XYZ file of C-alpha atoms in Angstrom:
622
model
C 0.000 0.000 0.000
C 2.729 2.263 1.135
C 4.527 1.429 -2.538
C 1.249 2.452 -4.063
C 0.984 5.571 -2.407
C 4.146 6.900 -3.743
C 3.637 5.271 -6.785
C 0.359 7.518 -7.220
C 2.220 10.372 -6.021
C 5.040 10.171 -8.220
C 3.231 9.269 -11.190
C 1.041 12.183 -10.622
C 3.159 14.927 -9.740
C 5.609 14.400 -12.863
C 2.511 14.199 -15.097
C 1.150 17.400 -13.296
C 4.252 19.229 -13.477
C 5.314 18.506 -17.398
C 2.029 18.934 -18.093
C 1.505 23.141 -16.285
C 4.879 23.470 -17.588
C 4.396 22.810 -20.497
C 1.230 25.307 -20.772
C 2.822 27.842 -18.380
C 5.919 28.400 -19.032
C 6.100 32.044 -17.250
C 3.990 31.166 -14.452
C 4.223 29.501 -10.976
C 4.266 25.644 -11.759
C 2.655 23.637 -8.702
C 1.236 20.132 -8.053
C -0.592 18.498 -5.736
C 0.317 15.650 -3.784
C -1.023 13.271 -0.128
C 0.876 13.743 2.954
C 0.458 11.336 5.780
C 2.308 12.840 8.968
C 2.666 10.150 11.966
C 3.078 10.694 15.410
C 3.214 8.641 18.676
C -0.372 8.507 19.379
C -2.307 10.100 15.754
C -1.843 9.806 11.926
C -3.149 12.757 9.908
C -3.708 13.436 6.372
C -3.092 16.570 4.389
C -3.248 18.133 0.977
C -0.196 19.833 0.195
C 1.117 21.715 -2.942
C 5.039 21.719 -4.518
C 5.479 25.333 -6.003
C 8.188 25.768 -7.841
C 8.772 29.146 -9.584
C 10.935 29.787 -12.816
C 14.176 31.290 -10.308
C 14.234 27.625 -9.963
C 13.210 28.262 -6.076
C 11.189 25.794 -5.121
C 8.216 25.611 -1.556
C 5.713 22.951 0.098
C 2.231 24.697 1.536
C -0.294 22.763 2.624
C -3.701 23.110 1.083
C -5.881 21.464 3.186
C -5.957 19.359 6.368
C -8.168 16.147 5.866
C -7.821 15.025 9.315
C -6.856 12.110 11.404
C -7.469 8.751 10.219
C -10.368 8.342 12.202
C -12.184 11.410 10.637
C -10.760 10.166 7.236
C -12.335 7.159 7.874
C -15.926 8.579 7.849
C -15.489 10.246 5.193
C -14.021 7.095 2.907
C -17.401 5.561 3.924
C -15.882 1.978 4.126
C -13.077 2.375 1.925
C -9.670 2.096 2.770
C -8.519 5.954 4.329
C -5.431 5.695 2.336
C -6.808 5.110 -0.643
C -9.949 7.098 -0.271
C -7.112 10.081 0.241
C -5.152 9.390 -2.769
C -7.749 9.332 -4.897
C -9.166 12.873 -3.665
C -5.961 14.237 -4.333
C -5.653 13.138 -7.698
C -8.958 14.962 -8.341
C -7.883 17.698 -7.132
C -5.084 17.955 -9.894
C -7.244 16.645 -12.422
C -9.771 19.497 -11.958
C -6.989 22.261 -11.649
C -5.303 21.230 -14.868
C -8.352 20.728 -16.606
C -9.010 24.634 -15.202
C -6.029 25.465 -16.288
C -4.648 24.249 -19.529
C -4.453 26.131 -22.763
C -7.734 26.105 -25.119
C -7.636 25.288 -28.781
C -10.838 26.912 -30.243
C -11.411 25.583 -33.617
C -13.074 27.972 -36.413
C -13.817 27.727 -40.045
C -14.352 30.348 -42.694
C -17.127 28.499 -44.531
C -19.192 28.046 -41.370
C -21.788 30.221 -40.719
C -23.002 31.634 -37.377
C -26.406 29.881 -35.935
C -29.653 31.987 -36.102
C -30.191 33.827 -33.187
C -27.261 32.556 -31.068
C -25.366 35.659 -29.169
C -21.744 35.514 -28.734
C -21.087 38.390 -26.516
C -22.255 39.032 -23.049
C -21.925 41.176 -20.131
C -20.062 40.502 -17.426
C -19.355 44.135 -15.587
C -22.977 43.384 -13.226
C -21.146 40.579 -11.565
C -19.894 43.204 -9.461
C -22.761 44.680 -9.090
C -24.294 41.410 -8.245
C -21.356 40.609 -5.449
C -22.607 44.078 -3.873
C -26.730 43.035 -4.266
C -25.745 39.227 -2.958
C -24.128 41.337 0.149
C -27.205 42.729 1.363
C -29.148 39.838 1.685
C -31.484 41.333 -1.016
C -31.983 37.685 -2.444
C -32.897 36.924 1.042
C -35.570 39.751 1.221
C -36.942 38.311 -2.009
C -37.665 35.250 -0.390
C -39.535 36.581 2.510
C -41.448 38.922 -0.086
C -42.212 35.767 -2.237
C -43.844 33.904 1.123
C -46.621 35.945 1.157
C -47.434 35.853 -2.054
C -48.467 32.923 -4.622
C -46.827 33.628 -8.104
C -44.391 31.277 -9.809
C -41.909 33.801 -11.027
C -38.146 34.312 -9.873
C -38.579 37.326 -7.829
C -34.875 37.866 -6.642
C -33.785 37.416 -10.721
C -36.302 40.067 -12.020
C -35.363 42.525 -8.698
C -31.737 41.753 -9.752
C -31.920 42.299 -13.409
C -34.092 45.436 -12.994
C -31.079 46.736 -10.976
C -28.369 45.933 -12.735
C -29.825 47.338 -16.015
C -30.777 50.546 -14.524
C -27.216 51.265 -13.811
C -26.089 49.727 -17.272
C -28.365 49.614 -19.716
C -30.506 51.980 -17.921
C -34.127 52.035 -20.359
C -37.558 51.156 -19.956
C -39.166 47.568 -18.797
C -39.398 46.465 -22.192
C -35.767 47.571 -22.550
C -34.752 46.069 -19.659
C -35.910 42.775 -20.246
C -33.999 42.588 -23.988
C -30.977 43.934 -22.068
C -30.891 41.477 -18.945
C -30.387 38.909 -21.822
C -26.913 40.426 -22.766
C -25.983 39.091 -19.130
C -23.907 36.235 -18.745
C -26.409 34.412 -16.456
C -30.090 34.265 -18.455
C -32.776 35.530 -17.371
C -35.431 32.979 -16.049
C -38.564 35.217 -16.594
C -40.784 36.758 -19.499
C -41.953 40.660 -20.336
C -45.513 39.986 -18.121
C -43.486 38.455 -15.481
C -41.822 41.483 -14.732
C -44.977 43.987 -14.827
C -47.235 41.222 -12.255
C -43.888 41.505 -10.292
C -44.199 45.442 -10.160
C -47.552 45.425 -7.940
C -45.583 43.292 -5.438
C -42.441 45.313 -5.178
C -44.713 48.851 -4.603
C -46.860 47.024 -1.638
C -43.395 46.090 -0.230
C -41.622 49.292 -0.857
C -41.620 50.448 2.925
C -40.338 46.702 3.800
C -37.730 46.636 1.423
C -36.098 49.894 2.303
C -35.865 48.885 5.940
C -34.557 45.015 5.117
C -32.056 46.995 3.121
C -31.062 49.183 5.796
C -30.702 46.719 8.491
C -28.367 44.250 6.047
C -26.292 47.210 5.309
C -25.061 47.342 8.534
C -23.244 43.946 8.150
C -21.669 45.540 4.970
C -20.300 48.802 5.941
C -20.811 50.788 9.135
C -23.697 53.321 8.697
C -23.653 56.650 10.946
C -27.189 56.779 12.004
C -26.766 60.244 13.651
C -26.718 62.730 11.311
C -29.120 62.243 8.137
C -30.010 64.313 4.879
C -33.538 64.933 3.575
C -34.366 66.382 0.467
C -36.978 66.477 -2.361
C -36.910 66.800 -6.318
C -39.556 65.262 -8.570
C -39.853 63.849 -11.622
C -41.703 64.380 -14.924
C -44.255 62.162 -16.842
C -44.253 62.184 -21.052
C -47.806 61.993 -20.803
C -50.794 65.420 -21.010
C -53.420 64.580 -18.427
C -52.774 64.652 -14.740
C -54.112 61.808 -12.310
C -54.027 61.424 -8.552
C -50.241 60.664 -8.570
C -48.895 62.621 -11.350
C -49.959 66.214 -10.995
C -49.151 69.527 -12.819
C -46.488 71.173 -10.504
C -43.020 73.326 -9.982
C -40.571 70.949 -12.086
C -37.478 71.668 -10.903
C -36.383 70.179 -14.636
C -39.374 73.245 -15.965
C -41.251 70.453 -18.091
C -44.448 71.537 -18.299
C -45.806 67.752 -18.363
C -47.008 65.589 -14.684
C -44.914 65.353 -12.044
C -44.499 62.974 -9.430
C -42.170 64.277 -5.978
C -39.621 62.126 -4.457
C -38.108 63.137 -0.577
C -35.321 60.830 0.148
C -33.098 60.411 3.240
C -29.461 60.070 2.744
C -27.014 59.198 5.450
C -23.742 61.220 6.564
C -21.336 59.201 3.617
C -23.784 59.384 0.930
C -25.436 56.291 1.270
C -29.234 56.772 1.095
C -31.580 55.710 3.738
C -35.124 55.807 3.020
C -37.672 57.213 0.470
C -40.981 58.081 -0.254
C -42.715 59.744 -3.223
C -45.817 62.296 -3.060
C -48.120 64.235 -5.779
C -46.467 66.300 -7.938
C -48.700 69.099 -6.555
C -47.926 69.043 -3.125
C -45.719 71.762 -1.317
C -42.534 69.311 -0.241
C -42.233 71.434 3.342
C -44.889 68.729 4.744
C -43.346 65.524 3.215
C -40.718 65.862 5.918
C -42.733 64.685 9.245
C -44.018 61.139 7.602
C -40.973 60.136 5.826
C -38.980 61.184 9.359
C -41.123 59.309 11.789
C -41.112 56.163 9.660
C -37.166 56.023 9.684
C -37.097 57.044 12.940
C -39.292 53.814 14.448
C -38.852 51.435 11.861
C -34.992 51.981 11.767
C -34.560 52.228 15.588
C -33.118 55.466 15.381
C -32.422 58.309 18.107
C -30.613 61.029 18.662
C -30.655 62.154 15.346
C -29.840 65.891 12.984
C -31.916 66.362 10.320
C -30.200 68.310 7.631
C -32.146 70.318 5.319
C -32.185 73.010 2.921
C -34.083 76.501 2.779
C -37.003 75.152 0.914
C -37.650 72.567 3.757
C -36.751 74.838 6.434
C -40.413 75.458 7.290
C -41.087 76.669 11.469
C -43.172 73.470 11.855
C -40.274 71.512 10.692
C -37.626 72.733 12.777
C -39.872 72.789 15.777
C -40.740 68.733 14.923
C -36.854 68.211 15.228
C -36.819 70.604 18.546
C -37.048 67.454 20.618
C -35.401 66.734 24.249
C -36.359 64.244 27.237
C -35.003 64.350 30.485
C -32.916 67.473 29.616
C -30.670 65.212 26.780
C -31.600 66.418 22.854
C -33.359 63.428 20.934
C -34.200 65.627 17.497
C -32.375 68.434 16.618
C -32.262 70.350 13.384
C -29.072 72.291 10.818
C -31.051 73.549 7.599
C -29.974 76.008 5.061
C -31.175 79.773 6.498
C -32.296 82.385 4.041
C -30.918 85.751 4.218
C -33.238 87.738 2.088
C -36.188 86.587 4.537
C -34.346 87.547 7.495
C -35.770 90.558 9.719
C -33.966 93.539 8.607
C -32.345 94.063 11.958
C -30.683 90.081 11.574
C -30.058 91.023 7.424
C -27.824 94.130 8.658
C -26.062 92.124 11.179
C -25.663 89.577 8.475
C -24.015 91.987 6.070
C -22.400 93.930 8.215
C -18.425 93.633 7.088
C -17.194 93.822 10.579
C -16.955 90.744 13.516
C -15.826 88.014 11.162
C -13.614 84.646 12.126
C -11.840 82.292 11.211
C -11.804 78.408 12.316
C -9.061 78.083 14.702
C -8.236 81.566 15.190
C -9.484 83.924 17.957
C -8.783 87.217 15.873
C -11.394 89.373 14.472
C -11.400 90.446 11.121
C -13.262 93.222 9.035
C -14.385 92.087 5.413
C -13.299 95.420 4.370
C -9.685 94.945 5.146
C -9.284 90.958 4.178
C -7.302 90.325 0.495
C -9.410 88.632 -1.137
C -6.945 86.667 -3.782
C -5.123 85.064 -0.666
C -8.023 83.968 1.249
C -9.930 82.989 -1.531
C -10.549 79.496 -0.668
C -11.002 80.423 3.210
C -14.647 80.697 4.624
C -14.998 83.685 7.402
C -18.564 83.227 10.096
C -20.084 85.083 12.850
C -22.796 83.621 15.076
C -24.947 84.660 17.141
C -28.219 83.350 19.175
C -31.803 84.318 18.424
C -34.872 83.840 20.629
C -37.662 85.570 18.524
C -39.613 83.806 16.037
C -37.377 84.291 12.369
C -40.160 82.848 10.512
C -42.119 86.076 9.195
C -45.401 84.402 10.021
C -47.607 85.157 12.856
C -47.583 83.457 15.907
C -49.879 82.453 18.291
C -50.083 84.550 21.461
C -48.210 82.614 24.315
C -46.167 80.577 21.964
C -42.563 80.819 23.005
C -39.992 81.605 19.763
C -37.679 78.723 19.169
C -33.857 79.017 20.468
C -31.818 79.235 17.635
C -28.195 79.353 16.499
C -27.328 81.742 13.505
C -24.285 80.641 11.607
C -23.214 83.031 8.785
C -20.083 82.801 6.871
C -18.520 84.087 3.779
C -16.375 82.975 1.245
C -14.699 84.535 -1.141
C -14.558 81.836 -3.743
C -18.410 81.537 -3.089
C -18.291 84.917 -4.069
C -16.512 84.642 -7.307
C -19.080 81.830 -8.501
C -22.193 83.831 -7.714
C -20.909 86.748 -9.479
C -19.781 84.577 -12.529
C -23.380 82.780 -12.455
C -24.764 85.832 -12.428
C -23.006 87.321 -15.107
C -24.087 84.733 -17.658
C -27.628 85.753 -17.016
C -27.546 88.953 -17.124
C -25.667 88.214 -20.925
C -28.435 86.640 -21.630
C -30.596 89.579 -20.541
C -28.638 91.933 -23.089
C -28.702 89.226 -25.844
C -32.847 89.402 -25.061
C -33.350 93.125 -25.238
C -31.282 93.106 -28.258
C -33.485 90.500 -30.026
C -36.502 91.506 -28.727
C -37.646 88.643 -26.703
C -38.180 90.030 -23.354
C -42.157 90.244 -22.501
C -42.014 87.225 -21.088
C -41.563 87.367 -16.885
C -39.271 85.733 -14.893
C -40.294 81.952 -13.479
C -37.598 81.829 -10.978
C -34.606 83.168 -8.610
C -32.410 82.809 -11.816
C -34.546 83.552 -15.149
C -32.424 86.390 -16.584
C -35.873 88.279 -17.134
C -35.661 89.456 -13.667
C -33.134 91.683 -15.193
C -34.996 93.584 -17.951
C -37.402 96.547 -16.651
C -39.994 97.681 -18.744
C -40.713 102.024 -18.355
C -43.563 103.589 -20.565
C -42.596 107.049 -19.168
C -40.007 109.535 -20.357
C -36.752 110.230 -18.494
C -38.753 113.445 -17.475
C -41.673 111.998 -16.053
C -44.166 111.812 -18.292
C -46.108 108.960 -19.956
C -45.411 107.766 -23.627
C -46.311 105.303 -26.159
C -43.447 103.894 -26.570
C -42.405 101.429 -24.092
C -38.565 101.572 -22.616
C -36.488 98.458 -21.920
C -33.152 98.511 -20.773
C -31.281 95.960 -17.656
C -32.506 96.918 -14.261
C -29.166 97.912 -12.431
C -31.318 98.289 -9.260
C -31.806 94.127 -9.202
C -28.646 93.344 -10.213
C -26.927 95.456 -7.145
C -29.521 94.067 -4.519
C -28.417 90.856 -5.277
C -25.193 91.736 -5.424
C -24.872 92.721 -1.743
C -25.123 89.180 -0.618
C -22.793 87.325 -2.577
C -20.969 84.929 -0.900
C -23.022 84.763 2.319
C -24.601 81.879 3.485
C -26.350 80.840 6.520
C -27.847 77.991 8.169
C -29.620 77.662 11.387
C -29.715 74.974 14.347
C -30.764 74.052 17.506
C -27.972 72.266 18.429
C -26.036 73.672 21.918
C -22.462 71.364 21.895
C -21.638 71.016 18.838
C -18.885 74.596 17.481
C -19.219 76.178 14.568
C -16.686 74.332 12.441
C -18.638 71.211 13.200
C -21.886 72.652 11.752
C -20.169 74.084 8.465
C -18.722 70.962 8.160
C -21.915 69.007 8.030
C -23.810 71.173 6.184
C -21.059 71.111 3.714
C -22.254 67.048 3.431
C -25.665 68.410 1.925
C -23.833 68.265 -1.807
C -23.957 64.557 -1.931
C -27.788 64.390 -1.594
C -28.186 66.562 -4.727
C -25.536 64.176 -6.691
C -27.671 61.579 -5.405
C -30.810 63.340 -7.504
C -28.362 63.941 -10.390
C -27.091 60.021 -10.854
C -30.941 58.533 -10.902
C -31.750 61.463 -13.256
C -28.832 61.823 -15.396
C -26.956 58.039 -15.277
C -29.912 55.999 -14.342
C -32.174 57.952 -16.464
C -35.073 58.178 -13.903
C -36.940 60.269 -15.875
C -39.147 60.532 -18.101
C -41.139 57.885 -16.275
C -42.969 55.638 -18.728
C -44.992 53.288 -16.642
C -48.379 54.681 -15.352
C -50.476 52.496 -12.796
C -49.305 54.303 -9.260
C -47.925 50.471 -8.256
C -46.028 50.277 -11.117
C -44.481 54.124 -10.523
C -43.719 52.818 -6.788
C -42.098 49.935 -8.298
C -39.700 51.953 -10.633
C -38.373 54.134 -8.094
C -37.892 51.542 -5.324
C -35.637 49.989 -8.591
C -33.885 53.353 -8.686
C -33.239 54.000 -4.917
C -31.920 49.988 -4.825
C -29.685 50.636 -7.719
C -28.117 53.766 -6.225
C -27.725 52.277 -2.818
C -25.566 49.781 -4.375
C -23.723 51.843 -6.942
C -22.857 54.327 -3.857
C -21.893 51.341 -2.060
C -19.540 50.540 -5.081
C -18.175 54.140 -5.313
C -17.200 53.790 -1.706
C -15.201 50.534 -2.220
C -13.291 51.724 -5.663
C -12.290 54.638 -3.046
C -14.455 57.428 -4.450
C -11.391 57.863 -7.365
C -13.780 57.592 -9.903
C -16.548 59.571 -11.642
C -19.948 57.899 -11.494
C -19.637 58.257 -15.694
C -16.485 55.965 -15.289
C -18.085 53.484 -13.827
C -21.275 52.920 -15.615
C -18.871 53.199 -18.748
C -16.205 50.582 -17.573
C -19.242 48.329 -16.438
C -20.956 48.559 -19.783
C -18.028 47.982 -21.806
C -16.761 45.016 -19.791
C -17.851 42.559 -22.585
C -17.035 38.605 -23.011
C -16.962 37.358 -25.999
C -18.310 33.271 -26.085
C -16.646 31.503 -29.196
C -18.870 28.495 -28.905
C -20.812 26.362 -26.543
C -18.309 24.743 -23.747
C -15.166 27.025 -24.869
C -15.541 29.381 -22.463
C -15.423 33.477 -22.293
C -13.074 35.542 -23.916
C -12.335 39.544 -22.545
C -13.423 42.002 -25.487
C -12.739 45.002 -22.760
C -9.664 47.164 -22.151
C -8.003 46.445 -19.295
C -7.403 49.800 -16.967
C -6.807 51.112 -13.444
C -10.576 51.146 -12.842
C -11.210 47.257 -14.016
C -8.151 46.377 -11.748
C -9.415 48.117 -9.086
C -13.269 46.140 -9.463
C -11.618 42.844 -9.469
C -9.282 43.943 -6.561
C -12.369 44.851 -4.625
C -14.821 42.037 -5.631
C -12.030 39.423 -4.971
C -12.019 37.788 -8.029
C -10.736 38.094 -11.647
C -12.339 38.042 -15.288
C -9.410 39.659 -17.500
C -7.797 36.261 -17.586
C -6.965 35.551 -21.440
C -9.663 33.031 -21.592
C -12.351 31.516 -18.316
C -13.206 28.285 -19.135
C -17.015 27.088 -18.245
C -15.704 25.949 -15.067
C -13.811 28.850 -13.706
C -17.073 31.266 -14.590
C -19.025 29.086 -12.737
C -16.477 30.034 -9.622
C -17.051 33.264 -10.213
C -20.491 33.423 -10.437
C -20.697 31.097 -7.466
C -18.494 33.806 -5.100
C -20.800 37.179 -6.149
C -23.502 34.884 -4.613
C -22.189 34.089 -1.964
C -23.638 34.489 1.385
C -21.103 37.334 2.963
């Protein structure tokens, strides 16, 4: 027996060798081969591997410990332990050689290609898939599919929906021919997805929190400071309903909207959404979406971030909240300057009093240079105790204690002014041409600049009607240039602290910007309200993980790099059983994917077997 063993071990470690070697000539060559190790009282069995490099330097690892004989034993089943080890370990090299030797793929020039057979798929949503596998959201699709009785593959069509928003981002019908340019087939039909629309709308609310409470297993999630803001989206259809109403579109279509408020955590990572009537003034979407977090998430002791448009008295006094002396809800939003009493907007502007983080001095605006503090942001604070809100109050109702935080910045300065000064070209370029009855629709329609005078410079009326650009506007604006202000409740926390967090409130608009400019949110084509709760719960899943992704690569990349590199990352599959070829261009970016996803498909050629493997680990429970 003992002659057999090394026998067997000879016989296979020469073939194994020659053979890699043979088909490797530049790589590692290794083999692997039984160890029995005896001592006084056990006998143990392990897998080890020869390595020897092309220096000529040559190593022994072990692979795997198969255990003592006894354990062996149960596992041979009856068979003799030595053998029953041997025999493992020769399949063991025969699958890694057959993984790993050279493929001859045979073509001909007078064959032609089979009707209807593809020979190029997608393989970038693999690690997208790693990231979806990671939340448990196949898990979540079980537990949906439980209460319900349909025979469709509710995790694939979640899954696909997702990964072809951030790819192939299109309609359902588009969707379902893209999902087929995946490597892994889909398992459903067109109706499929549409009866599994109604489902993912009633779970919506379910879903988000699922998500939020697997996330935490996946990266840690600061659950004390949280973003909230609205935008909406438009509808390419003419007649309103009780979902889609004519509104404000912040894109100024003048088609149905539908509003979205979504939470968003302190790194980016949204939280929680909801979406409302395309009518409806956003200040009250706040309180619903808020108390919903805050009791299905388990949350306390939270900031609520907003901006000026959300920034309503009822708001801020719904995150005034304290028990037992010790703050539960407090409040930073975005303060408006313009609707400040005049006796706060002169203390605002006022050039005298001014900081600087980290430095007791006091400075005057009127003395500072400019050019050498450009990128340097100056505050003053102050507390207020009277109501700021310019609505009445009701007699006996005490004025909420607040912080006012203004600061200034120079290079905030320079980009209003430059802003600015492309509208009011635009103004000049609409006298000149005429166009200028029309009135301004908002803050930053350059008709705001044109002024309209039927009277002479003397006084007195005449037909003719004079238009020139109102200098008047353009200086009142002027005076608050690169001021801002934000307001909060919060008593320990300094100034730099505050700016700092407020500062976070960008990522919540690039949040808006990816689903509507990458993911190509809008226009919304579906138009049962299910179905439009459906596609959005599909859009906030899809950013959740593409954020998630972002923060893995590092945040080096631009969201258009990614989407690109994932669309282009292409296999081509010269015939049934021959594996998958790499049509991309290997970069930075796909090294850095593979790096983070912990596995590899820019390999010269992946046999059937090894994209199996890979498959197998983005699935794999993390």
């Amino acid at each position: 027996l003992k002659t057999y063993i090394f026998l067997s071990n000879f016989i296979n470690l020469f073939v194994a060798i020659f053979g890699y070697m043979c088909y490797n000539k530049d790589k590692e060559v290794f083999a692997m081969k039984l160890t029995v190790s005896k001592s006084k009282n056990s006998v143990s069995f392990y897998v080890q591997k020869s390595i020897r490099k092309p220096n000529g330097t040559s190593t022994t690892i072990t692979i795997e410990k198969l255990g003592t004989i006894e354990e062996v034993k149960t596992k041979a089943k009856g068979m003799d332990p030595y053998k029953w080890a041997q025999e493992y370990v020769n399949e063991l090299n025969r699958r890694e050689y057959e993984e790993n030797k050279e493929i001859i793929i045979p073509y001909s020039p007078s064959k032609l290609l089979k009707t209807g057979e593809r020979k190029s798929f997608n393989c970038g949503y693999l690690f997208l898939q790693d990231i979806y596998y990671s939340l448990g959201l196949d898990r979540i699709c079980r537990n949906v599919s439980k209460k319900y009785k349909f025979e469709y593959d509710l995790n694939d069509i979640l899954s696909k929906l997702i990964y072809t928003r951030i790819i192939y981002p299109s309609s359902k019908l588009g969707s379902n021919k893209q999902a087929k340019s995946f490597i892994e087939q889909p398992s459903f039909e067109l109706h499929d997805i549409y009866r599994s629309l109604s489902v993912l709308a009633e779970e919506s609310d379910f879903i988000q929190a699922e998500l939020y409470k697997n996330s935490q297993k996946v990266l840690e999630r600061r659950k004390d400071i949280l973003y909230y803001d609205c935008t909406n989206f438009y509808f390419e259809i003419e007649e309103a309903d009780e979902l889609r109403k004519y509104g404000k579109s912040k894109q100024h279509q003048p088609l149905p909207i539908v509003g979205m408020g979504l939470f968003m955590d302190y790194d980016g990572i949204p939280l929680a959404f909801d979406i409302y009537p395309g009518n409806k003034n956003e200040q009250p979407t706040l309180k619903p979406i808020e108390k919903r977090v805050i009791e299905d998430y388990g949350l306390d002791e939270v900031v609520i971030c907003t901006d000026a448009g959300l920034s309503s008295k009822a708001n801020r006094r719904f995150n005034d909240k304290t028990l037992n002396g010790q703050r539960l809800k407090s409040f930073i939003t975005t303060q408006s300057i313009k609707q400040l009493p005049d006796h706060l907007k002169k203390y605002v502007l006022d050039t005298e009093g001014w900081r600087l983080p980290g430095d007791n001095r006091v400075y005057s605006l009127k003395n500072i240079d400019e050019s050498s503090c450009y990128n340097k942001i100056f505050y003053k604070d102050r507390w207020i105790t009277e109501d700021i809100s310019g609505h009445k109050i009701k007699e006996g109702t005490k004025p909420l204690e607040q912080h006012l935080i203004v600061s200034f910045s120079p290079k905030y300065k320079n980009y209003q002014r430059k802003i600015r000064q492309g509208q009011i070209d635009r103004a000049i370029k609409l006298i000149d041409s005429g166009d200028y009855k029309k009135k301004a629709k908002n803050q930053n329609d350059p008709h705001r600049f044109i002024a309209h005078e039927s009277i002479t410079e003397h006084g007195e009326v005449c037909d003719r009607e004079n238009i020139f650009l109102d200098k008047k506007v353009i200086e009142n604006e002027e005076q608050y240039d690169g001021f801002y202000a934000v307001c909060t409740n919060l008593d320990n926390v300094s100034v730099e602290q505050i700016i700092r967090i407020n500062k976070k409130r960008w990522e919540i608009e690039e949040c808006f910007r990816i689903m509507k400019s990458e993911f190509r949110a809008r226009p919304v084509y579906v138009r049962s309200e299910d179905h439009i709760k459906a596609h959005f719960i599909t859009c906030f899943i899809s950013l959740f993980i593409f954020r998630i992704l972002e923060k893995r690569l590092g945040e080096e990349y631009t969201c258009e790099e990614i989407t690109d590199t994932l669309r282009n990352m292409m296999m081509s599959r010269p015939g049934e059983k021959l594996g998958y070829i790499p049509s991309y261009t290997r970069t930075s970016l796909t090294d850095k994917l593979h790096e983070t996803a912990g596995f590899r498909t820019d390999y010269e050629i992946i046999n059937d077997i090894n994209m199996k493997k890979v498959i197998r680990m983005t699935k794999k429970k993390k």
